[in-house]
Short mmCIF file of C-alpha atoms and ligand atoms in Angstrom, two decimals:
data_model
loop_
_atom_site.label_atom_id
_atom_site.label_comp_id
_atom_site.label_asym_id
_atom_site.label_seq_id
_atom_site.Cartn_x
_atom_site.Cartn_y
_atom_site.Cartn_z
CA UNK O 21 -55.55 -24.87 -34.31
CA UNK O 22 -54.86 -24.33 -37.74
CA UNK O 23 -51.55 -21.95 -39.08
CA UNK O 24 -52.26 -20.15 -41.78
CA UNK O 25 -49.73 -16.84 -43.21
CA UNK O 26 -49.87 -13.72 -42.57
CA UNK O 27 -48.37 -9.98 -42.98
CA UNK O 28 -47.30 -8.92 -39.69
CA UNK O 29 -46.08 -5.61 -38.11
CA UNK O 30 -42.99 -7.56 -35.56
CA UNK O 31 -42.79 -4.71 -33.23
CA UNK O 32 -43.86 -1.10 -32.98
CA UNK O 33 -42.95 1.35 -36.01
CA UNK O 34 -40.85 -2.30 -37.67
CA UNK O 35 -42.00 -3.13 -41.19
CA UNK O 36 -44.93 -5.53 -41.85
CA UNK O 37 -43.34 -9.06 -43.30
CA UNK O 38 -44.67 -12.57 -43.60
CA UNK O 39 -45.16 -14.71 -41.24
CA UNK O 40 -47.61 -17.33 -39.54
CA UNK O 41 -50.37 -17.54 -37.02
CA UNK O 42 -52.43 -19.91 -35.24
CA UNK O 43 -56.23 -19.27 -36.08
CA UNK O 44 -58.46 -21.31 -33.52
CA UNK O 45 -60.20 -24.65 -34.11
CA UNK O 46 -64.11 -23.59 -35.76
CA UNK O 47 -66.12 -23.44 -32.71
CA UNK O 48 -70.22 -24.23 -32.74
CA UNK O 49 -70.88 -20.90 -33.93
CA UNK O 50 -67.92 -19.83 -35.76
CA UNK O 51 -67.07 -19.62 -39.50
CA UNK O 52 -63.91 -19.75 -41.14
CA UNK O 53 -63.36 -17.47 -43.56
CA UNK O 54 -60.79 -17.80 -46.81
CA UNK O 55 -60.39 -14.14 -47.03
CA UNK O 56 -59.74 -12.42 -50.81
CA UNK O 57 -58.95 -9.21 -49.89
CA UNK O 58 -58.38 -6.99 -47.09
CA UNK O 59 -57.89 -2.83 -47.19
CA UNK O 60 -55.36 -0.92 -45.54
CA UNK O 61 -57.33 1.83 -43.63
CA UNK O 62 -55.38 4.59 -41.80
CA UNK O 63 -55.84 3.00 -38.44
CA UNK O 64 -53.78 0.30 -39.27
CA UNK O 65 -50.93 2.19 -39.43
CA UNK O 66 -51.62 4.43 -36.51
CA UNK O 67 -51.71 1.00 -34.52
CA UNK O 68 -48.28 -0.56 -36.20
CA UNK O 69 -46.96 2.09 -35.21
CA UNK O 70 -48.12 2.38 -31.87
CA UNK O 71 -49.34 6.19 -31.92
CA UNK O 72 -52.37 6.01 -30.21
CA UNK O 73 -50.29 4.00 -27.37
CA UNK O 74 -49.08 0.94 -26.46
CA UNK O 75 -50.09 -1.77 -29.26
CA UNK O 76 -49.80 -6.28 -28.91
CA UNK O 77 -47.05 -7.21 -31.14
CA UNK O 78 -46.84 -9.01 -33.52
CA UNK O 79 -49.55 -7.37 -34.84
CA UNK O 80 -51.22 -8.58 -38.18
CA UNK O 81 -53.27 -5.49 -38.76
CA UNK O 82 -56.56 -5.88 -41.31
CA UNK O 83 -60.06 -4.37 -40.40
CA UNK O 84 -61.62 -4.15 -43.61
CA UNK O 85 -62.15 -8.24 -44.78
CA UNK O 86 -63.68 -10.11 -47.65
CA UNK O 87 -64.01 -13.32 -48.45
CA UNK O 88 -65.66 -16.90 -48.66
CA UNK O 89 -67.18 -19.01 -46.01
CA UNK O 90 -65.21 -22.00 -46.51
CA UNK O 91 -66.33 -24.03 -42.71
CA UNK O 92 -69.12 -23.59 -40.25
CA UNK O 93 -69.56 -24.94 -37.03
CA UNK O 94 -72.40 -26.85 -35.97
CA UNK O 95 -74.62 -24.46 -34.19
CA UNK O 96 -74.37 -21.93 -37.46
CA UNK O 97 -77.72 -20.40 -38.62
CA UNK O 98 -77.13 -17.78 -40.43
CA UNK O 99 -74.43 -18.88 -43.15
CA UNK O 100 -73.47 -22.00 -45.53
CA UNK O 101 -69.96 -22.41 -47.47
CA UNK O 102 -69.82 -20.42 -50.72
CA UNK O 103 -71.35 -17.12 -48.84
CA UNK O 104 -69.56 -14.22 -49.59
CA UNK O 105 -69.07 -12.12 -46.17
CA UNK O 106 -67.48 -9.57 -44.65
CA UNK O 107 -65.55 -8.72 -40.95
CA UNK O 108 -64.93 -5.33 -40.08
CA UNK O 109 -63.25 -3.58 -36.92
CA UNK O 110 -64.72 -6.03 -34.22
CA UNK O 111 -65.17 -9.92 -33.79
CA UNK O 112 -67.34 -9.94 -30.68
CA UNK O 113 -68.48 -8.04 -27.49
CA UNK O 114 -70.29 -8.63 -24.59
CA UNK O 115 -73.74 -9.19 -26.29
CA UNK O 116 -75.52 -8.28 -22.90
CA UNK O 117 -75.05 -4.60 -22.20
CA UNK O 118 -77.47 -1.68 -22.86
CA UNK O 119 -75.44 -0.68 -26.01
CA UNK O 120 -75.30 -4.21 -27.31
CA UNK O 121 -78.93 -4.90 -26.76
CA UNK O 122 -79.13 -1.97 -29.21
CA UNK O 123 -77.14 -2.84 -32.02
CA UNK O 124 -74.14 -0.58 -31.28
CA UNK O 125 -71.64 -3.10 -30.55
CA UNK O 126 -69.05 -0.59 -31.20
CA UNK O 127 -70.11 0.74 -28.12
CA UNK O 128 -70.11 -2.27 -26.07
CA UNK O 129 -69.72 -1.49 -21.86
CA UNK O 130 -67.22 -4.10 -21.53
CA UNK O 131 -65.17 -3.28 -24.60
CA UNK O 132 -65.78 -4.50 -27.79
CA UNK O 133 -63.12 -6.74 -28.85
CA UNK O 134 -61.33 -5.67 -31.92
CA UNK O 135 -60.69 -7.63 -35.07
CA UNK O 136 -56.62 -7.38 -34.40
CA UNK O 137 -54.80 -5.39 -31.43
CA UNK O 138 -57.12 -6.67 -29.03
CA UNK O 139 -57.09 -9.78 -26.77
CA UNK O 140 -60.26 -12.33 -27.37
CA UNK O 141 -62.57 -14.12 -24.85
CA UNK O 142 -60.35 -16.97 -25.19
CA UNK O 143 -57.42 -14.92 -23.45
CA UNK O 144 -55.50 -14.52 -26.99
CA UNK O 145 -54.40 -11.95 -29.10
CA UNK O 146 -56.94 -11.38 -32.54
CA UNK O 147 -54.70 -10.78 -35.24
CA UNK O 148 -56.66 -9.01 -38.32
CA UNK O 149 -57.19 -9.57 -42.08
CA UNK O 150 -53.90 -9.30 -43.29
CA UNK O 151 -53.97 -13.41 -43.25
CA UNK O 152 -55.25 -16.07 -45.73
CA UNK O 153 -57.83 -17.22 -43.02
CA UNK O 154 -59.97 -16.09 -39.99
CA UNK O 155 -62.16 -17.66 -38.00
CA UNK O 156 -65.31 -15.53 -36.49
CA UNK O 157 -68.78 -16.17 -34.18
CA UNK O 158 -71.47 -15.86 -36.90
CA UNK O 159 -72.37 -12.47 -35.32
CA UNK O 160 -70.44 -10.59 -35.67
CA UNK O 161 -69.96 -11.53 -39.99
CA UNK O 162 -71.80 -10.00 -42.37
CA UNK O 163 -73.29 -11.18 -46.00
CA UNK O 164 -71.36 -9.14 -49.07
CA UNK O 165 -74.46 -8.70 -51.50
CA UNK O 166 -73.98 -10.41 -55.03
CA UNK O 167 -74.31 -6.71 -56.81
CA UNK O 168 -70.65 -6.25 -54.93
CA UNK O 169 -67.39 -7.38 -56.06
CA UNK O 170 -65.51 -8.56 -53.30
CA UNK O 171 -62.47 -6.07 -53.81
CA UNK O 172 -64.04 -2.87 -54.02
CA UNK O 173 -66.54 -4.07 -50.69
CA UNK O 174 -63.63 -5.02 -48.48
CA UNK O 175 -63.17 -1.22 -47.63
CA UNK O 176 -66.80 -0.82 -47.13
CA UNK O 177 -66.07 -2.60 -43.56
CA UNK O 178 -64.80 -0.09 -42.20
CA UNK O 179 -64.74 3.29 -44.68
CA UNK O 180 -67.96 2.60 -45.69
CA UNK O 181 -69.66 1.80 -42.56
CA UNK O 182 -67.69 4.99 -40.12
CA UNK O 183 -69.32 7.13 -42.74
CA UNK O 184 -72.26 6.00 -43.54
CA UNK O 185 -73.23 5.75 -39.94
CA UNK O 186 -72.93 9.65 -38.74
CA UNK O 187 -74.39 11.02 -42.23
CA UNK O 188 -77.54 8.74 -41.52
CA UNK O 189 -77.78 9.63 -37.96
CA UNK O 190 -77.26 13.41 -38.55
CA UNK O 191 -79.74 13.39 -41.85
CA UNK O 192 -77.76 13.54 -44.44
CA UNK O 193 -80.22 14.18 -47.45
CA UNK O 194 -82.09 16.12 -50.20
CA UNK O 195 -82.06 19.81 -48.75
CA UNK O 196 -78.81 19.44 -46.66
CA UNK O 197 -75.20 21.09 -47.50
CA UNK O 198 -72.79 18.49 -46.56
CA UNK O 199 -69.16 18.73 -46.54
CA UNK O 200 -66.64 15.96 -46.24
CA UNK O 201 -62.94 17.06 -45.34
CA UNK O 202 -59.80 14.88 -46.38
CA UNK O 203 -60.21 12.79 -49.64
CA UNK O 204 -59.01 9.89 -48.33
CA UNK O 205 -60.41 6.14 -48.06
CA UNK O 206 -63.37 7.52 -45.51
CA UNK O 207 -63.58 10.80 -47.23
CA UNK O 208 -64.10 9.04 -50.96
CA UNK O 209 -66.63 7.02 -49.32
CA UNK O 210 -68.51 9.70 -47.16
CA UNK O 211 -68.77 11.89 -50.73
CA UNK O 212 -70.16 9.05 -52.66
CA UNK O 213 -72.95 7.88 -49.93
CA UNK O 214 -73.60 11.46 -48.66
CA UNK O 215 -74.16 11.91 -52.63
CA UNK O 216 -75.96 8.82 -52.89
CA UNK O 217 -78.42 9.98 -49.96
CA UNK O 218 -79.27 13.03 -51.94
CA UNK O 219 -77.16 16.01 -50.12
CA UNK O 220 -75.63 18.47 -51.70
CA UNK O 221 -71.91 17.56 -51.02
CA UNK O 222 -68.63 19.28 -51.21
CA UNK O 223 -65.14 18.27 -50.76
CA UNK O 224 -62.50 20.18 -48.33
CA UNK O 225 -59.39 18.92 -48.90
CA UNK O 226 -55.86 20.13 -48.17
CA UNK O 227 -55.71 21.42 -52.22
CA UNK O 228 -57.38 21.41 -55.47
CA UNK O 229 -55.09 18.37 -56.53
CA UNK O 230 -57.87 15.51 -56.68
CA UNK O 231 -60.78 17.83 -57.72
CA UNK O 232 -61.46 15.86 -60.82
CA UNK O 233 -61.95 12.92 -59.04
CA UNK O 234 -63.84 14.15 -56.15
CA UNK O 235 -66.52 15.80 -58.50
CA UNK O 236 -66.66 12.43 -60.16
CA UNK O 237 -67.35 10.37 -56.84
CA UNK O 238 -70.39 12.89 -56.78
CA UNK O 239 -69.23 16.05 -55.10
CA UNK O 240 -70.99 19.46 -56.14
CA UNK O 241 -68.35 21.59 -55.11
CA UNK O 242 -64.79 20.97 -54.06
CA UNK O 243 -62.26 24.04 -52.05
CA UNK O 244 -58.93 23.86 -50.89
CA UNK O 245 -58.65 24.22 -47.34
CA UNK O 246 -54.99 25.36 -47.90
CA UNK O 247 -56.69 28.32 -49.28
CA UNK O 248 -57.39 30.97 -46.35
CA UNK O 249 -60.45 32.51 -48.89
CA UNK O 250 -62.49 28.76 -48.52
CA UNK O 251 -63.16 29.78 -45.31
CA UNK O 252 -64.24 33.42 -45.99
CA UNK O 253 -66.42 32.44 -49.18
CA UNK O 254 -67.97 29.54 -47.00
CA UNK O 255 -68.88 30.80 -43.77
CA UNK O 256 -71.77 29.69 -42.19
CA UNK O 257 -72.59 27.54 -45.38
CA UNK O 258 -72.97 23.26 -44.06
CA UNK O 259 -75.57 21.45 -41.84
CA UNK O 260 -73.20 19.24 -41.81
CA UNK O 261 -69.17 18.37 -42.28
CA UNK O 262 -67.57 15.19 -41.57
CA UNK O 263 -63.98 15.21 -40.75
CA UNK O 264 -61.97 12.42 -41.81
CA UNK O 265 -58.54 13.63 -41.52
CA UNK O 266 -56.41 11.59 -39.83
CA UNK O 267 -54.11 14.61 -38.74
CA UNK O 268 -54.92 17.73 -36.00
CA UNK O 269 -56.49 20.55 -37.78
CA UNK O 270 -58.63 23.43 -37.24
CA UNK O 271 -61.28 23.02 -35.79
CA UNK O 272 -62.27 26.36 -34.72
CA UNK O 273 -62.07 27.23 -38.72
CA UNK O 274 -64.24 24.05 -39.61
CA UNK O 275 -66.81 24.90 -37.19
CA UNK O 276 -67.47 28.36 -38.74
CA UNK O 277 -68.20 27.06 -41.57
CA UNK O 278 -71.53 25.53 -40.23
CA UNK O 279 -74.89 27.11 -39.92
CA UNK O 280 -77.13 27.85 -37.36
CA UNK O 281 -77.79 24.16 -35.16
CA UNK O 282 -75.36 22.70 -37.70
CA UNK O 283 -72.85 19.60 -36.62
CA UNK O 284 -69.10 18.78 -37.34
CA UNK O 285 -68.84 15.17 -36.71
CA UNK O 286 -65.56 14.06 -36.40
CA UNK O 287 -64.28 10.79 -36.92
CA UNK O 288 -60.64 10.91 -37.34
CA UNK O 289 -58.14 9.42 -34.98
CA UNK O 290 -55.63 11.40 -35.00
CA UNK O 291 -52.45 10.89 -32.61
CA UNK O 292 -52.50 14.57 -31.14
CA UNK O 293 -54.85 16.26 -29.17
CA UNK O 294 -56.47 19.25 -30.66
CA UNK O 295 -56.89 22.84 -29.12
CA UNK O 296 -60.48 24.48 -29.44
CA UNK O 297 -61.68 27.75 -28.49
CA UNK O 298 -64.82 27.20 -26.93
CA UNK O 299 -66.29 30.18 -28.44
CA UNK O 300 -66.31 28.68 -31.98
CA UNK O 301 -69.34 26.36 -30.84
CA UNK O 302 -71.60 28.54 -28.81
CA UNK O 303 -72.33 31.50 -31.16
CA UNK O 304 -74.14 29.55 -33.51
CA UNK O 305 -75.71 26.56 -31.35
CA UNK O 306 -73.44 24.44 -32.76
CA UNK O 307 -72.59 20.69 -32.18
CA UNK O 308 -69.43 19.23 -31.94
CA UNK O 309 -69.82 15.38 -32.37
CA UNK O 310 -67.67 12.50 -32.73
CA UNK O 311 -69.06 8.73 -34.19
CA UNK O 312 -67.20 5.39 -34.33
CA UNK O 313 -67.53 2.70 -37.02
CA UNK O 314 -70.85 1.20 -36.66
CA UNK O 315 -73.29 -1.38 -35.48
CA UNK O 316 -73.04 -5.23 -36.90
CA UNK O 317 -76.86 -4.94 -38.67
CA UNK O 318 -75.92 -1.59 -39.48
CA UNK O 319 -73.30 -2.92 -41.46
CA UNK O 320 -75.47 -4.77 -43.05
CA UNK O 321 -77.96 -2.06 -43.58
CA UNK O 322 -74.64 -0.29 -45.42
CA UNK O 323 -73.68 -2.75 -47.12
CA UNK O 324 -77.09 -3.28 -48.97
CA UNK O 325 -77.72 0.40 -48.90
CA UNK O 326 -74.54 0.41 -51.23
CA UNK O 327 -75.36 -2.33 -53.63
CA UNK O 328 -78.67 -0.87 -54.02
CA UNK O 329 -76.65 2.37 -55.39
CA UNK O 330 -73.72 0.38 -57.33
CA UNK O 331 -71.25 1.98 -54.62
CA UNK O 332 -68.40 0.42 -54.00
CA UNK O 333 -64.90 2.13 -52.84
CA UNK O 334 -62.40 3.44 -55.72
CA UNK O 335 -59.37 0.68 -54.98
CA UNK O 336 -55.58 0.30 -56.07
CA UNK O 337 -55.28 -3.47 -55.85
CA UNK O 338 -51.67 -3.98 -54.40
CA UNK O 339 -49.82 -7.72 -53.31
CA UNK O 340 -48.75 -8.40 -49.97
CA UNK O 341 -45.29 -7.58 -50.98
CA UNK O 342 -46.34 -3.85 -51.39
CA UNK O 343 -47.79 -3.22 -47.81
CA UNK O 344 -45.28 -1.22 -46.30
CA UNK O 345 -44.88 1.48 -49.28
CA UNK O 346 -48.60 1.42 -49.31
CA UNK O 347 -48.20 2.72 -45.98
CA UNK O 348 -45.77 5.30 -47.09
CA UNK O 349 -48.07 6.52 -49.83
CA UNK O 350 -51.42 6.93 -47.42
CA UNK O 351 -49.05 8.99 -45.02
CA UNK O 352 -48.52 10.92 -47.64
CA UNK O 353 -52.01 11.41 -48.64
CA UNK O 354 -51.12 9.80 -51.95
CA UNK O 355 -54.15 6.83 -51.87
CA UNK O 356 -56.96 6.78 -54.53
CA UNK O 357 -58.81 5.99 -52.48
CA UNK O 358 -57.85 2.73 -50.94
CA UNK O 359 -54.94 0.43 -50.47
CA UNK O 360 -56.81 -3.28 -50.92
CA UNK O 361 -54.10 -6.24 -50.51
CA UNK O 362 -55.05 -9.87 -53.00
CA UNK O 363 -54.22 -11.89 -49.81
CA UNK O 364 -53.82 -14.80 -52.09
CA UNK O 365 -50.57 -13.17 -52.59
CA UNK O 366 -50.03 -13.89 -49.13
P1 LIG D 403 -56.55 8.42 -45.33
O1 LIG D 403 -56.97 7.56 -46.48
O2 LIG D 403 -55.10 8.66 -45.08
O3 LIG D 403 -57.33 9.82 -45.47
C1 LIG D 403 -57.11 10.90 -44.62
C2 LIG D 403 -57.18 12.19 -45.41
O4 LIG D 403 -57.02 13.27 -44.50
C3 LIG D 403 -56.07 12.36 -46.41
O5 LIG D 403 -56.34 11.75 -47.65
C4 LIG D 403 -56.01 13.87 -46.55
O6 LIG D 403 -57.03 14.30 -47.47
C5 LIG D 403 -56.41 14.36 -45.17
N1 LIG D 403 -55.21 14.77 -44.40
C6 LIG D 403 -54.16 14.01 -44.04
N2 LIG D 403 -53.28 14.73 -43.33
C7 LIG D 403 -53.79 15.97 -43.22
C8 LIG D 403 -53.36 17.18 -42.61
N3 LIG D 403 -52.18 17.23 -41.95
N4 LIG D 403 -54.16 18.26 -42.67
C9 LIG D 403 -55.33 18.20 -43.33
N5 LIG D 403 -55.79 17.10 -43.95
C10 LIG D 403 -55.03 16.00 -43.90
O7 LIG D 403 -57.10 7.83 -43.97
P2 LIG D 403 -58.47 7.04 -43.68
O8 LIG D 403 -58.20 5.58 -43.72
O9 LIG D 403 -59.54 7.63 -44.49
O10 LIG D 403 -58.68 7.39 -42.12
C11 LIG D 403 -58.83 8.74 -41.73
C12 LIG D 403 -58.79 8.86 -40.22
O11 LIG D 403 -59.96 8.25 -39.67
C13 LIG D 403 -57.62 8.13 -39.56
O12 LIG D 403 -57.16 8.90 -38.47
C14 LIG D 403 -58.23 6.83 -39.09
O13 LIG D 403 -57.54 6.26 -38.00
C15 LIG D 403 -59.59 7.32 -38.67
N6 LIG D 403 -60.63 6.29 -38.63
C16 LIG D 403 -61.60 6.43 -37.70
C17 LIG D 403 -62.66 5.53 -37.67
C18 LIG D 403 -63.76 5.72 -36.71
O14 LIG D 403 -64.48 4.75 -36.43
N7 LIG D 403 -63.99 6.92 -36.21
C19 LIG D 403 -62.69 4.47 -38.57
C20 LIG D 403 -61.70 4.36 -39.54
C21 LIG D 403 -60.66 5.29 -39.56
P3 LIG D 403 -56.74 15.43 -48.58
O15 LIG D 403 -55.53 14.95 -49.33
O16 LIG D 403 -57.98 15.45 -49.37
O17 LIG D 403 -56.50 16.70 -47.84
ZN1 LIG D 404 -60.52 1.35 -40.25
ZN1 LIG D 405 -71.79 -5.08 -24.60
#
């Protein structure tokens, strides 16, 4: 066992503050990972703060990892030290099931096992990458491309890859009116990939505030949603939105903004159910979808799909002394675009 610090939430809804944890000895597959930076995604503070239910304390929260391989065990094939690498929302799964024989680990039948909150094969809690060190089965790591700066690709582990995943699998392309709702870390990343992919993409968010930004990310058009004429003058408009907001909405008014066959995928997590008039999906064929992170190679596929375009997520670089008012600021949708912690500063 090695201790190494780490930001941690003590107990549910208690400030994050430093601390140390035990990471486990490198095993025959494992590496060990100095991590440089980690994001702050919007999950992380739904699970400090235990609103999508109960929650292991203490919790060192940290889904979104980058950093150096600095140890590999013996049976390692597929990195050396030096390698720059990534860990995103899970650090293994079954590896046997119909969902992991097809790349979507996420989806694992026995659970995948999540990078923190979550209890390991080994019986023990996984603590996240809020930490100067991790240690992780080769599989489930992948390789940070050298056109990426570590800091701006740590959010790309989870932001990148919950976005790029559904716009891919629903077509997102040349020809095809995409909308992203919420400019937040996933929203800033779904606009620049969906843009990136060749869609014609526009930005719903709650006002007109960060409309200079989102056109620069590479949205064509941007409306408030706090603006009851949006959803007149758009009716009917999108193949397809992607909701990232991490808060109930409408989705009754989101879904009438789709075409004929079109799909609202949703991938917030937000703490409340929603209510839904059923009507608002059958005139119009319509499909209401969800979608969850990603596979491990198609993180990989993302993550060189995104060097290949120079994409990497807008970032204010904060020190681990600034977590918790980080926090306050993404509650209050005040992030551009994402909260990335120097864990040096640790
Ligand atoms: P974030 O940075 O806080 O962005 C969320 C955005 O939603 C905000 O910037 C805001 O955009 C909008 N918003 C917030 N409250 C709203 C409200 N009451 N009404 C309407 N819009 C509102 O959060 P994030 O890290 O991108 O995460 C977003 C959500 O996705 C969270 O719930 C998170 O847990 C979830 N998530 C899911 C997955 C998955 O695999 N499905 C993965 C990662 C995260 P505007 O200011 O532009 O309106
Ligand atoms: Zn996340
Ligand atoms: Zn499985």
């Amino acid at each position: 066992m090695t201790t190494v610090a780490a930001y941690a939430a003590p107990a549910a809804k208690a400030p994050l503050e430093r601390t140390t944890i035990e990471r486990r000895e490198v095993g025959e597959f494992d590496v060990l990972i100095d991590i440089k930076f980690a994001g702050i995604c919007h999950s992380d503070i739904h699970q400090a703060r235990e609103g999508w239910g109960e929650a292991i304390f203490p919790m060192v929260p940290g889904h979104e990892i980058a950093g150096v391989v600095s140890e590999v065990g013996p049976g390692v094939t597929r990195f050396a030290v030096g390698d720059r690498v990534g860990v995103g929302c899970m650090v293994d799964s079954c590896r046997e099931c119909e969902n992991c024989l097809k790349g979507l680990e996420q989806f694992c039948l026995k659970g995948m096992v999540g990078t923190y909150n979550a209890v390991g094969k080994d019986g023990k809690p996984t603590y996240g990458g809020y930490s100067e060190k991790i240690v992780v089965d080769e599989n489930y790591v992948v390789r940070i491309p050298d056109g990426l700066s570590l800091d701006v690709a740590a959010p790309l582990l989870c932001a990148g890859i919950t976005t790029y995943s559904p716009l891919k699998h629903w077509n997102a392309g040349p020809g095809k009116k995409v909308a992203v709702v919420g400019l937040g870390g996933l929203g800033h990343m779904a606009v620049k990939i969906a843009h990136a992919m060749g869609a014609e993409v526009t930005v719903l968010s709650q006002s007109l505030r960060k409309k200079d930004d989102g056109l620069k990310l590479g949205a064509d058009h941007y409306y408030a949603t706090g603006d009851p004429k949006t959803f007149e003058q758009l009716a009917g408009t999108f193949d397809l939105i992607v909701s990232t907001v991490s808060a109930p909405m409408d989705f009754g008014a989101l879904l009438s903004l789709l075409k004929v066959d079109g799909a609202l995928v949703n991938v917030g997590a937000p703490e409340e159910p929603i209510a839904l008039n059923l009507f608002s999906v059958i005139g119009g064929r319509k499909t209401l979808a969800g979608s969850m992170i990603g596979g491990i190679a198609e993180t990989q596929e993302m993550l060189d799909f995104c060097a290949a375009h120079g994409l990497g997520a807008e970032i204010e670089l904060i020190g681990a002394g600034e977590i918790n008012e980080a926090y306050e600021r993404v509650l209050a949708s005040d992030v551009r675009y994402r909260f990335v912690i120097d864990t040096t500063t640790i």
